[in-house]
XYZ file of C-alpha atoms in Angstrom:
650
model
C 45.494 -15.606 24.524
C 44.882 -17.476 20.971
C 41.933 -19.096 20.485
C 40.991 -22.546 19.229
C 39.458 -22.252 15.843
C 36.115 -24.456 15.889
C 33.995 -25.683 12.608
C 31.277 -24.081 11.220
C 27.932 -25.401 13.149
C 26.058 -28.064 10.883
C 22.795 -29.305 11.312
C 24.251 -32.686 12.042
C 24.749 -31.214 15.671
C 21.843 -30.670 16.198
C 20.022 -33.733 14.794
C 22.161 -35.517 17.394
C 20.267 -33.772 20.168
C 17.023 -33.480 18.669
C 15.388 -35.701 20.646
C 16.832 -34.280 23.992
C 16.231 -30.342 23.077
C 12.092 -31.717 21.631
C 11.780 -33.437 24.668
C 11.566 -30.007 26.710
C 9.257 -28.178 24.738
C 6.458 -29.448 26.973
C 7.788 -28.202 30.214
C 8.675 -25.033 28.436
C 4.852 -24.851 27.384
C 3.426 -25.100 30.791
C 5.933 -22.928 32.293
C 5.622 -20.064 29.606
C 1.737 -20.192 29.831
C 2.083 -20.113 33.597
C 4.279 -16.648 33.237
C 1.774 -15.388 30.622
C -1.146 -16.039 33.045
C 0.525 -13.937 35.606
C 0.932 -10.959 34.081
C -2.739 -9.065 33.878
C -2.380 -7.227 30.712
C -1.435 -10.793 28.804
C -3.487 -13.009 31.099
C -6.640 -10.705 29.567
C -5.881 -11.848 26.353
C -5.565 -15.451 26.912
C -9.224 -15.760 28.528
C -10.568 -14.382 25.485
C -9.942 -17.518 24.046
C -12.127 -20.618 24.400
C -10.969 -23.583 26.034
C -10.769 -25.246 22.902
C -8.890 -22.185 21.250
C -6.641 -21.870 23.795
C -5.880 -25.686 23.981
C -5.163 -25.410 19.861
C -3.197 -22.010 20.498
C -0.547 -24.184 22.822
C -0.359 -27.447 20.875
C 0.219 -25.178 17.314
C 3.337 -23.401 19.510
C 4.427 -26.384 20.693
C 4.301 -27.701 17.218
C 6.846 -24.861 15.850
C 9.125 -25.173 18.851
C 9.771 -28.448 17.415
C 10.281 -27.146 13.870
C 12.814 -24.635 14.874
C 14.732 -27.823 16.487
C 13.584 -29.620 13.530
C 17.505 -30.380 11.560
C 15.762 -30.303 8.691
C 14.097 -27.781 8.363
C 10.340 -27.585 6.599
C 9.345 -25.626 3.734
C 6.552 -24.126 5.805
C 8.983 -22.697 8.557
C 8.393 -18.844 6.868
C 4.944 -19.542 6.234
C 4.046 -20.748 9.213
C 5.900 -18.065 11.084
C 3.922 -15.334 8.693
C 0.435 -17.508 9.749
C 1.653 -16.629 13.465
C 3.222 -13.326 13.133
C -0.534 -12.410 11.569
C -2.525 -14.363 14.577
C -0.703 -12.531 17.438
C -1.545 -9.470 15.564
C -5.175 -10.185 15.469
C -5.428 -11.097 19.156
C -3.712 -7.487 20.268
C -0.619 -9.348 20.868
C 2.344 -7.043 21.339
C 5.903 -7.175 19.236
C 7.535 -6.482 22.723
C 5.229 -9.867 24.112
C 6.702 -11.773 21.063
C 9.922 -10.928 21.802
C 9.664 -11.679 25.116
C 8.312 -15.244 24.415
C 11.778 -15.398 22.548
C 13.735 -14.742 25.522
C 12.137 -17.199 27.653
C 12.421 -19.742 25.461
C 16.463 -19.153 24.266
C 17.214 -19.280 28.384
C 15.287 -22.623 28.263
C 17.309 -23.702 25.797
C 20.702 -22.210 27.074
C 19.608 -24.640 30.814
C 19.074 -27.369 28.425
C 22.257 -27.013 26.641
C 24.951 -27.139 29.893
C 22.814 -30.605 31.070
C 24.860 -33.082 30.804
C 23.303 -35.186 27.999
C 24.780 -32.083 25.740
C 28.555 -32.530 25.031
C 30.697 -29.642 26.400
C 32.931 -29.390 23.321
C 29.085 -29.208 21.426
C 27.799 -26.416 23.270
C 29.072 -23.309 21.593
C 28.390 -24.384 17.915
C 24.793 -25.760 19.496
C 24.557 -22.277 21.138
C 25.037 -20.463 17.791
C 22.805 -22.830 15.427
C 19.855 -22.335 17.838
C 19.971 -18.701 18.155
C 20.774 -18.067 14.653
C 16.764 -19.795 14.023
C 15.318 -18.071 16.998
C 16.427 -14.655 16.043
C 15.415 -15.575 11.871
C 11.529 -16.840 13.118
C 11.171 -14.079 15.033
C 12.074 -11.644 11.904
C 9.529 -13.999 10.232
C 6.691 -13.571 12.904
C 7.150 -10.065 12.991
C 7.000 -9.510 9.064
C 3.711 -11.533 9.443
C 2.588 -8.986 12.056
C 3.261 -6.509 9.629
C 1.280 -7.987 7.223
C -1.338 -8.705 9.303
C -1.868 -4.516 10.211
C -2.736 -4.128 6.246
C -5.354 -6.669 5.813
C -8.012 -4.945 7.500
C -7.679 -2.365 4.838
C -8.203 -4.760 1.924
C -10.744 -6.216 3.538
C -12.503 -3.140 3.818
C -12.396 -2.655 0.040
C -13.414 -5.982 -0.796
C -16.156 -5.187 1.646
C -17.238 -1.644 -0.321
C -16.597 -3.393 -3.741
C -19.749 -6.189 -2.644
C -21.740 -2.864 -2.022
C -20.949 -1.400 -4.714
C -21.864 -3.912 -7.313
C -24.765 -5.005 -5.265
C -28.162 -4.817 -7.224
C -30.246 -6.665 -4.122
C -30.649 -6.462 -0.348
C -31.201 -10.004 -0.171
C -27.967 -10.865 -2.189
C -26.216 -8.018 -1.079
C -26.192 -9.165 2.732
C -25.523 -12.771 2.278
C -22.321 -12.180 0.100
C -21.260 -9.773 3.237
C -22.044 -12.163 5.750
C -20.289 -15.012 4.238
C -17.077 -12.907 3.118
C -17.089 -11.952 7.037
C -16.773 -14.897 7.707
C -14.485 -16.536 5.806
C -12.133 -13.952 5.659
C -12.774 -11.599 8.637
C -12.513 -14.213 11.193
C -16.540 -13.989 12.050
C -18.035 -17.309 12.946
C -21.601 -16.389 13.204
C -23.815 -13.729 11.483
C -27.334 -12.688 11.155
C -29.730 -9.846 9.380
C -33.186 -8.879 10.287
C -35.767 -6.457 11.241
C -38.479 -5.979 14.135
C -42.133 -6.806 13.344
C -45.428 -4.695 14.677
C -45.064 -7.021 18.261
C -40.751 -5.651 18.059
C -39.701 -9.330 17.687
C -36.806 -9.766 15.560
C -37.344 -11.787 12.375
C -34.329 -12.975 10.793
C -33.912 -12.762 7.222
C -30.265 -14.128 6.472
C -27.849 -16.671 8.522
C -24.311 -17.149 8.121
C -21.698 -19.967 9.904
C -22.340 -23.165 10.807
C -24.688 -23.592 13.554
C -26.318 -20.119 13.266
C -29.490 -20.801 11.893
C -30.132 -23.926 14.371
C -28.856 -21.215 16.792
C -31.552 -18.783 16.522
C -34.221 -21.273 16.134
C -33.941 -21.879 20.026
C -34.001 -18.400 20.959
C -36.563 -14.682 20.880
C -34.683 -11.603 19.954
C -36.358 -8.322 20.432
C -36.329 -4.862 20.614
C -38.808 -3.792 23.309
C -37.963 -2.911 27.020
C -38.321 -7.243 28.113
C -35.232 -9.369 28.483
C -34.783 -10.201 25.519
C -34.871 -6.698 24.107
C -31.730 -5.683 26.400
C -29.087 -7.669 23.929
C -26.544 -5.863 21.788
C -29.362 -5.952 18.860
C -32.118 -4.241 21.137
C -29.809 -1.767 22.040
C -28.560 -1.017 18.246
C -31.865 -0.591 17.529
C -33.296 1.668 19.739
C -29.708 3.790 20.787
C -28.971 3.963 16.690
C -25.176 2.725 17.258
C -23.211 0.241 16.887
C -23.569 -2.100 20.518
C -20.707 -4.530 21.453
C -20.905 -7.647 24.018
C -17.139 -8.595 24.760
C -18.145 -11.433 26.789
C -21.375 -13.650 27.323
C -20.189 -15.282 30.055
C -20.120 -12.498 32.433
C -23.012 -9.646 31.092
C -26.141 -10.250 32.648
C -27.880 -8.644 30.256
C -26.921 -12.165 27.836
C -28.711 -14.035 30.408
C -31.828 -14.923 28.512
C -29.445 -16.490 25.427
C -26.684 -18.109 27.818
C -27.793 -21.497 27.878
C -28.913 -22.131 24.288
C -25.842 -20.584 23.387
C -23.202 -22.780 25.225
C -23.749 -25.898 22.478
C -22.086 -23.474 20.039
C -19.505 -21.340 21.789
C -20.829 -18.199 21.317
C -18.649 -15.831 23.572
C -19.168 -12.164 22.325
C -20.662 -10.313 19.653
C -22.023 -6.855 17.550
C -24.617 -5.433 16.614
C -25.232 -2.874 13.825
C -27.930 -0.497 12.899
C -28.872 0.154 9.640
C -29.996 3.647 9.853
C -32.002 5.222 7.121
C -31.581 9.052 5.899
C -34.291 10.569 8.597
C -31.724 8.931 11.153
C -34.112 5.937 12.117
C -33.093 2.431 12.628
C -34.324 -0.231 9.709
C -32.971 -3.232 10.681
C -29.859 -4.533 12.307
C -26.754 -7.274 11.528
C -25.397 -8.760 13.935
C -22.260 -10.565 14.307
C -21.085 -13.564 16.484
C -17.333 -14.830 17.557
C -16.676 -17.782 19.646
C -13.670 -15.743 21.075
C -14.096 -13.642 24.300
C -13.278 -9.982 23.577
C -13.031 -10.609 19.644
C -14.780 -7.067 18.630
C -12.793 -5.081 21.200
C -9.716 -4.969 18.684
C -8.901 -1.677 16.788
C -9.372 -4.119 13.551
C -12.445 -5.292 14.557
C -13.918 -1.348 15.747
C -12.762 -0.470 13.029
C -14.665 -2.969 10.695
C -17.720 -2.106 12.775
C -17.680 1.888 12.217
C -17.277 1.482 8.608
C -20.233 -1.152 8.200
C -22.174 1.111 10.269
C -21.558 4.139 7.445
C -21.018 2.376 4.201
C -23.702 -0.782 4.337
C -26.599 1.662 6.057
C -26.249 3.716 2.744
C -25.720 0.738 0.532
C -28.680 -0.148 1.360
C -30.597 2.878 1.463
C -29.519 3.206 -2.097
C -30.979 0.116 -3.102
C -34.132 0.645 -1.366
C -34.457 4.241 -3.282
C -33.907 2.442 -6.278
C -36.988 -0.157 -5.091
C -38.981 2.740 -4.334
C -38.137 5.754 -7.138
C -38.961 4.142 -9.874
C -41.925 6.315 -11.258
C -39.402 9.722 -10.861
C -36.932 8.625 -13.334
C -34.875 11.848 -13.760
C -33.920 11.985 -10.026
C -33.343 8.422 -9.921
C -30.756 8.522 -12.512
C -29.184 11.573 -10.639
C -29.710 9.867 -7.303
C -27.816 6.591 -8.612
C -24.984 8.041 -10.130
C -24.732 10.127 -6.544
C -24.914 6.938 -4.651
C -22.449 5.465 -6.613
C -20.253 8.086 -5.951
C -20.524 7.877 -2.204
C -20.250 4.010 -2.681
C -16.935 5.182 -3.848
C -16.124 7.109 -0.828
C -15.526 3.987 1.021
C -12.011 3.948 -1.463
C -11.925 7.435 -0.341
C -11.928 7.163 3.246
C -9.515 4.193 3.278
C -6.963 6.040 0.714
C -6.758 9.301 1.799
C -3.654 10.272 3.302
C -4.955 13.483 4.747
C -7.980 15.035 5.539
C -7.061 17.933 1.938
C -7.067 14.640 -0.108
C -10.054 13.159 1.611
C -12.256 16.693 1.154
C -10.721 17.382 -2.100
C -12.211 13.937 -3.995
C -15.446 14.328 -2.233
C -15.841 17.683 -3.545
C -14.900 16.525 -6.699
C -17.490 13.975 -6.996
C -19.809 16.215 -5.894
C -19.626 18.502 -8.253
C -19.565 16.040 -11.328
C -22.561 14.273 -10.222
C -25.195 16.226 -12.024
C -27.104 17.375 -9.425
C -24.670 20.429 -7.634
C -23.178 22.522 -9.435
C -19.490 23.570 -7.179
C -18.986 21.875 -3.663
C -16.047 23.523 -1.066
C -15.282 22.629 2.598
C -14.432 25.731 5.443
C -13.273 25.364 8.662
C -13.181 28.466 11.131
C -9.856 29.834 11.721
C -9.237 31.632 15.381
C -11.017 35.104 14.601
C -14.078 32.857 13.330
C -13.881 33.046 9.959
C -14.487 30.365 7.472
C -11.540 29.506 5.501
C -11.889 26.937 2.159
C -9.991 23.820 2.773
C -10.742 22.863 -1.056
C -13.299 23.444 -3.919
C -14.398 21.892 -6.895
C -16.841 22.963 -9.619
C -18.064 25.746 -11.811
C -17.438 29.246 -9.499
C -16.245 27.441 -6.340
C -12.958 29.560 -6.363
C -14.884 32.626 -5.306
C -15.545 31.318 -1.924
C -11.508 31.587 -1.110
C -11.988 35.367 -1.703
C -15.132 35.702 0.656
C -15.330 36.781 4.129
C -17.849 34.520 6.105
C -18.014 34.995 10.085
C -19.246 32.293 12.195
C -20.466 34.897 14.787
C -24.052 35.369 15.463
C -24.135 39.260 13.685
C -25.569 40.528 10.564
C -22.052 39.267 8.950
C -23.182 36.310 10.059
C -26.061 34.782 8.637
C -24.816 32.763 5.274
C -26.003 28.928 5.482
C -22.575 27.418 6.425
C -22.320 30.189 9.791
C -26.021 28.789 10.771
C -24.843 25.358 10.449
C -22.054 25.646 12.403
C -23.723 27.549 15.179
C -26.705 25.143 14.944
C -24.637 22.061 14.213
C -27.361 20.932 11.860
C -27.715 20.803 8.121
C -29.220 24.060 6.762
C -30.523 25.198 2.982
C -32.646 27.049 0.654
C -34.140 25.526 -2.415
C -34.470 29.160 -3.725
C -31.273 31.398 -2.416
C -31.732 34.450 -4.141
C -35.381 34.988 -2.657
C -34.592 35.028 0.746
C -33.415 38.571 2.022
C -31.793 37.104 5.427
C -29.025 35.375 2.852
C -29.126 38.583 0.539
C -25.415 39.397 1.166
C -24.094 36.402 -1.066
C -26.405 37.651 -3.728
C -23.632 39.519 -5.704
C -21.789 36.089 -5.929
C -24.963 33.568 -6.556
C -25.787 36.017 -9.589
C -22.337 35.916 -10.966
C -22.008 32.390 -10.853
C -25.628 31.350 -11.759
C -26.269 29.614 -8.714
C -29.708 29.625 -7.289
C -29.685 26.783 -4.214
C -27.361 26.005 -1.676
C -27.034 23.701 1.527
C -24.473 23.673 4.365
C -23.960 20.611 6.439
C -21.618 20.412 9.767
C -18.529 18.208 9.896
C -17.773 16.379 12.978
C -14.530 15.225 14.594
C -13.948 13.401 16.937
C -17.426 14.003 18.450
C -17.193 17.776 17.881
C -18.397 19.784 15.489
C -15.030 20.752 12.831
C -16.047 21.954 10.052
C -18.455 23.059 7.236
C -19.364 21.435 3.383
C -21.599 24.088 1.003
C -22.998 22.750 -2.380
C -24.180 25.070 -4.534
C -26.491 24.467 -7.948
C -27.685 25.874 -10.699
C -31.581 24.693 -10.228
C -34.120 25.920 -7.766
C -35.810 23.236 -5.526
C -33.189 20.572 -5.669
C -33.186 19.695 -1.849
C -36.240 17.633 -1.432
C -36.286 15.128 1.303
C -33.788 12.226 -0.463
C -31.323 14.737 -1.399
C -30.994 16.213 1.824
C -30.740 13.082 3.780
C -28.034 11.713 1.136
C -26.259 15.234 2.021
C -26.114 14.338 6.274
C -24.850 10.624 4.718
C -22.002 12.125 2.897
C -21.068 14.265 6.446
C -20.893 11.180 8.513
C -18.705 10.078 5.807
C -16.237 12.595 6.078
C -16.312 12.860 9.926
C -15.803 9.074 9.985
C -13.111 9.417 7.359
C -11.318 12.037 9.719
C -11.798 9.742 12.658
C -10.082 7.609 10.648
C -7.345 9.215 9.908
C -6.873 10.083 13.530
C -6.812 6.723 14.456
C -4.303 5.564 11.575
C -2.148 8.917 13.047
C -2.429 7.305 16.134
C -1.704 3.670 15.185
C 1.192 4.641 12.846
C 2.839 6.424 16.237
C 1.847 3.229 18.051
C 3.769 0.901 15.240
C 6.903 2.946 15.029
C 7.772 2.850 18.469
C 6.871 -1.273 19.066
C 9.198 -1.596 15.950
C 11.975 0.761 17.723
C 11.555 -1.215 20.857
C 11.499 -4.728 18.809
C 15.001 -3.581 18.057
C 16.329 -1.601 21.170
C 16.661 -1.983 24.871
C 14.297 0.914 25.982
C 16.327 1.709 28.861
C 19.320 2.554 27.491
C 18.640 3.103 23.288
C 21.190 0.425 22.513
C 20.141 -1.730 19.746
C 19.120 -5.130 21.623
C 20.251 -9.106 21.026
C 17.321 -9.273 17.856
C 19.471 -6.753 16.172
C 22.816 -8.297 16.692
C 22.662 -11.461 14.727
C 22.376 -9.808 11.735
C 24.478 -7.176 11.826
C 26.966 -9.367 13.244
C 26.927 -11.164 10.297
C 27.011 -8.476 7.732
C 30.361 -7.179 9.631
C 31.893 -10.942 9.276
C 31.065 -10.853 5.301
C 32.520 -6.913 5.192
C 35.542 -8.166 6.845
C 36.905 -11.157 4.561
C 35.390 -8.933 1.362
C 38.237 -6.485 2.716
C 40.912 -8.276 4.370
C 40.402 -6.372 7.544
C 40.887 -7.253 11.139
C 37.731 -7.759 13.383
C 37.115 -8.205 17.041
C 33.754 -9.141 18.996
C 33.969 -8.277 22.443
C 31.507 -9.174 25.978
C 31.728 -6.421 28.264
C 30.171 -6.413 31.958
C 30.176 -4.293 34.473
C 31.889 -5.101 38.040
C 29.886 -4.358 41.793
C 26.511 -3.479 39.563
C 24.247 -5.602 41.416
C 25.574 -4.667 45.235
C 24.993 -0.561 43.768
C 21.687 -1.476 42.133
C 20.953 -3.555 45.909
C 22.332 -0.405 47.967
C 21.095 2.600 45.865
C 17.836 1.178 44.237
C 16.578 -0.333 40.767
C 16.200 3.466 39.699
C 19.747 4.393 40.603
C 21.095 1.183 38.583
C 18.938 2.418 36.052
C 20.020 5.615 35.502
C 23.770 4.305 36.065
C 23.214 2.002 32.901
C 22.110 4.706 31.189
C 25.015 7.001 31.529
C 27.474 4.051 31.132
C 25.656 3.199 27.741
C 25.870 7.504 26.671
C 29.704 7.050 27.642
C 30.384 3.705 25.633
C 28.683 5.257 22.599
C 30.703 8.013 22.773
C 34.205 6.241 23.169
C 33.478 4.112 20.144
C 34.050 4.748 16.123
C 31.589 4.997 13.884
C 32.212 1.891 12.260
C 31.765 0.062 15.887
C 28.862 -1.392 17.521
C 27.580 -2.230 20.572
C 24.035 -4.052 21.960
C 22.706 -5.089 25.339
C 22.068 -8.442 25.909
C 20.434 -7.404 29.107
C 21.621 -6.840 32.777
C 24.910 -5.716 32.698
C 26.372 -7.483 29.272
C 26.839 -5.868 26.213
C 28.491 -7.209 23.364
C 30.810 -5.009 21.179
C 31.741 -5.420 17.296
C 34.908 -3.373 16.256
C 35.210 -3.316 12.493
C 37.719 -2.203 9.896
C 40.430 -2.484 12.201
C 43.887 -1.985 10.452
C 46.401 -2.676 13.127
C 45.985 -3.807 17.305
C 46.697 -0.082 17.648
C 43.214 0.523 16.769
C 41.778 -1.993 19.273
C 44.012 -1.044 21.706
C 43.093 2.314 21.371
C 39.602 1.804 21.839
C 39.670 -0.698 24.405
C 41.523 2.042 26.143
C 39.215 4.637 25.880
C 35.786 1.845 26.999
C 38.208 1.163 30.181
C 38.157 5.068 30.795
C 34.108 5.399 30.221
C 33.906 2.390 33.142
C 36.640 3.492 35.194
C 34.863 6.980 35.728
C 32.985 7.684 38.508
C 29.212 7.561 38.151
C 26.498 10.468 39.952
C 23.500 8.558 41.098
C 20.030 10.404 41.542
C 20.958 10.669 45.332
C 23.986 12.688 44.512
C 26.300 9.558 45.614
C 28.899 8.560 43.455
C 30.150 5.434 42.707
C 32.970 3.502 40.854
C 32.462 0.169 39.214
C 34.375 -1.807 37.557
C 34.285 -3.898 34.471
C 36.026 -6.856 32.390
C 35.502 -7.650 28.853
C 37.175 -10.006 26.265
C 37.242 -9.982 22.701
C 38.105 -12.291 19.998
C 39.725 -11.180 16.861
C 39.048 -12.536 12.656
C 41.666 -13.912 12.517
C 40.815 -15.812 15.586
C 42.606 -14.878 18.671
C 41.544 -14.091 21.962
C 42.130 -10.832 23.387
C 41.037 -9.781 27.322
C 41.423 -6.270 29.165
């Protein structure tokens, strides 16, 4: 059957309807939040929000409903996209719940178009012009999603880089505080410390309202009601305490009321912990958004504050305090500064050989150890070097150091592991108990040591050894800068875990942003585009090419009789057989249901469709083995339309 040959859509189509398509977006609104607000896992989201956030979440959609209907289109369509691609990511809004949002709306829109008010000779060029925009924001909003899953990183260096260059407390914590907040999506912060009584006193305020805020209200740290808040609990637990929602914690009773004039709806807490482990003070942080620190971002903002800013500021405080020992002050700055570095470390590293490997490094060129090497235990117990650095630390490769509780036993790093605290000797080669290392200390000039225990994931891992060339090195500072650099590296680790697990957790929402998860077929996002590119490849090479629906006959009465999982698994075997009967230079996606759409390319002759029309009839014609061990026939009719236009039906 030939085909009419219609015009290329024009954007004078669709300002003709603009007013009609606009004039739904409403309806759409309240029926898509409705659906939303149905569905548990999305509905938890949503009442995060404030009313005032979620009332500005549906008027901005609303808003670019009407610019993708818009005939002429803004500037700021790809921007604003990007803006929203990067909000859903910061709410924990799924690719798949994007999509989906899609989906709704191009069904709206397909009801709109066969009203009446919408020409019927209009509808098929109307048809292609809106999906064409749908399916291009969408690649927008999801390239903004992207984006958004890298900015926690930078922020985390811009964070460390503040620290680093710090040279006050005072300064140091405002400039956090107010970069928190204008580009972490904070609204409220704080910083203070308990006096003799355990009342709070606040030193520093950040975000409007904040400082009226607190004037209204007692914050504590004692065993009273207002000692049982996220900062009471920091303090005295010494770790990081998180209230996802004000509204419904009891224990935010005594700051409910005074807090309701300025939306506070959850917030952290963090200690600052000094070297002997013991809180100092705390900064908290406040959100007007319900569950705001619960995302992975947000954790993960809140780990490394807890690591990085408690030894920011213990350096400064050394250097406050150290003044009269000059020599180990110098030593002790250039050290912190390395370990200021490690922040760069931790968010770099790859692995956990490049994260130990620059640690060591620094380590050993910091003047006051000599070599530095980590070990972890391989199945027989013995310690085996991960990486070294410094004068002599290659001889540790070649050693044989048991974990086990024997005479073989007894070096530093074995202790610490059985222990699972830091152990040392300021003066190595005078203590007999560690007299089988001798050989090697004298060799390499060494004459102190310490081993500290690496945690992972809450368990103990591994094992870092410095070494040096002085006796009594590990004095009090030293030693508590040593358990610093550990949490370090076991919160680098835990890092890398959780990027391992992330990156696992990306890959497959961008597979199923592109594929029907049922049966691996790429999906309707993919087919715009690569129905396009086969269009360009066709004219370029004065080919033939057809585009083809396909559905399949008696599905729904087999999926009614048999069950959803027996349609299932019969779309899933029909898909394996249409792949198979195809060329490689075909394609096919499902549009969902029972449709798929088929693109055969480079076709020389109608032998070539013919033949594979042929072979598709066979794949459907075949009898199909449900789970039950019933079989089943169904049938199917397609049509397909040929460049050159012409229409062609089996």
């Amino acid at each position: 059957m030939s085909s009419t040959e219609y015009p290329i859509p024009s954007v004078d189509l669709l300002a003709s309807y603009y007013e009609f398509l606009s004039a739904g977006v409403e309806a759409f609104i309240v029926a898509f939040y409705r659906t939303l607000e149905a569905i548990p896992e999305r509905a938890q989201v949503l009442n995060r929000l404030s009313p005032e956030r979620y009332q500005h979440l549906r008027t901005a959609q609303a808003r670019h409903l009407r610019l993708l209907l818009s005939p002429e289109m803004e500037t700021s369509w790809r921007a604003d996209a990007h803006l929203a691609g990067r909000t859903h990511y910061r709410h924990g809004v799924l690719p798949s719940w994007v999509a989906d949002s899609y989906a709704l709306y191009w069904r709206h829109l397909l009801a709109q178009i066969e009203q009446p008010e919408i020409a019927a000779r209009d509808r098929h060029l109307l048809r292609s012009l809106l999906v064409a925009r749908l399916l291009q924001d969408l690649a927008w909003q999801l390239e903004g999603y992207a984006e958004g899953s890298g900015d926690v990183r930078n922020l985390l260096l811009h964070l460390d880089h503040l620290m680093v260059g710090a040279d006050s407390e005072a300064a140091m914590i405002q400039q956090i505080m107010d970069f928190l907040i204008r580009e972490g999506g904070v609204d409220g912060a704080w910083f203070g410390y308990p006096d003799s009584a355990g009342k709070m006193v606040i030193m520093a305020t950040a975000g409007a309202g904040m400082a009226e805020y607190l004037s209204t209200v007692t914050v504590s740290i004692d065993d009273t009601p207002q000692g049982q808040g996220p900062a009471g609990r920091a303090w005295r637990t010494e770790k990081v305490q998180v209230t996802p929602d004000w509204g419904s914690d009891a224990s935010m009773r005594p700051w409910q009321e005074q807090a309701r004039p300025f939306g506070w709806n959850s917030n952290a807490a963090i200690p600052m912990v000094d070297s002997s482990g013991r809180s100092r003070s705390v900064l908290a942080l406040l959100s007007r958004e319900r569950g705001f620190f619960g995302h992975p971002d947000q954790q993960m903002i809140l780990a490394h504050l807890a690591v990085v800013l408690g030894l920011a500021l213990e350096r400064l405080h050394l250097i406050a305090e150290e003044t009269v020992h000059r020599e180990t002050l110098e030593r002790l700055n250039t050290l912190y500064h390395a370990l200021m570095a490690e922040g760069d470390i931790l968010l770099r590293a790859r692995n956990e050989r490049d994260l130990f490997r620059e640690t060591c490094r620094r380590l050993a060129i910091s003047d006051l150890f000599t070599a530095a090497w980590v070990g972890h235990p391989n199945e027989e117990g013995v310690i085996k070097c991960l990486v070294t650095a410094g004068r002599g630390a290659q001889a540790f490769d070649s050693i044989h150091l048991s974990v086990a509780d024997t005479p073989e036993g007894q070096s530093l790093a074995a202790r610490a592991w059985r222990s699972g605290r830091l152990h040392f000797s300021n003066d190595y080669l005078a203590d007999p108990s560690l007299a089988s290392l001798n050989d090697l200390f004298l060799r390499h000039r060494w004459r102190a040591s310490a081993a500290i225990p690496i945690y992972r994931q809450g368990m103990i891992w591994g094992i870092l050894v410095v070494v040096t060339d002085r006796t009594g090195v590990f004095d009090e500072a030293i030693l508590g800068l040593l358990a610093r650099i550990a949490r370090l590296l076991s919160h680098g680790l835990d890092e890398i875990d959780l990027r391992a697990r992330l990156d696992a957790v990306h890959g497959q929402q961008a597979w199923l942003a592109d594929h029907d998860p049922l049966t691996g077929l790429p999906n309707r996002a993919v087919l715009s585009p690569r129905l396009l590119d086969a269009m360009a490849r066709t004219l370029r090479h004065e080919r033939i090419m057809a585009i083809g629906m396909l559905d399949l006959d008696n599905f729904k009465p087999i999926n009614d009789q048999y069950g959803h999982a027996a349609g299932d698994v019969l779309l899933a075997t029909f898909a394996d057989r249409l792949q198979g009967a195809l060329r490689q230079t075909d394609f096919v996606a499902r549009l969902g249901g029972d449709e798929f759409v088929l693109v055969f390319e480079d076709l020389k002759n109608m032998d070539d469709l013919e033949s594979v029309l042929a072979r598709i009839q066979e794949a459907i014609e075949a009898p199909f083995m449900l789970p039950s061990g019933d079989s089943v026939i169904v049938g199917g009719s397609s049509g397909a339309d040929l460049l050159p236009l012409r229409r062609r039906r089996s």
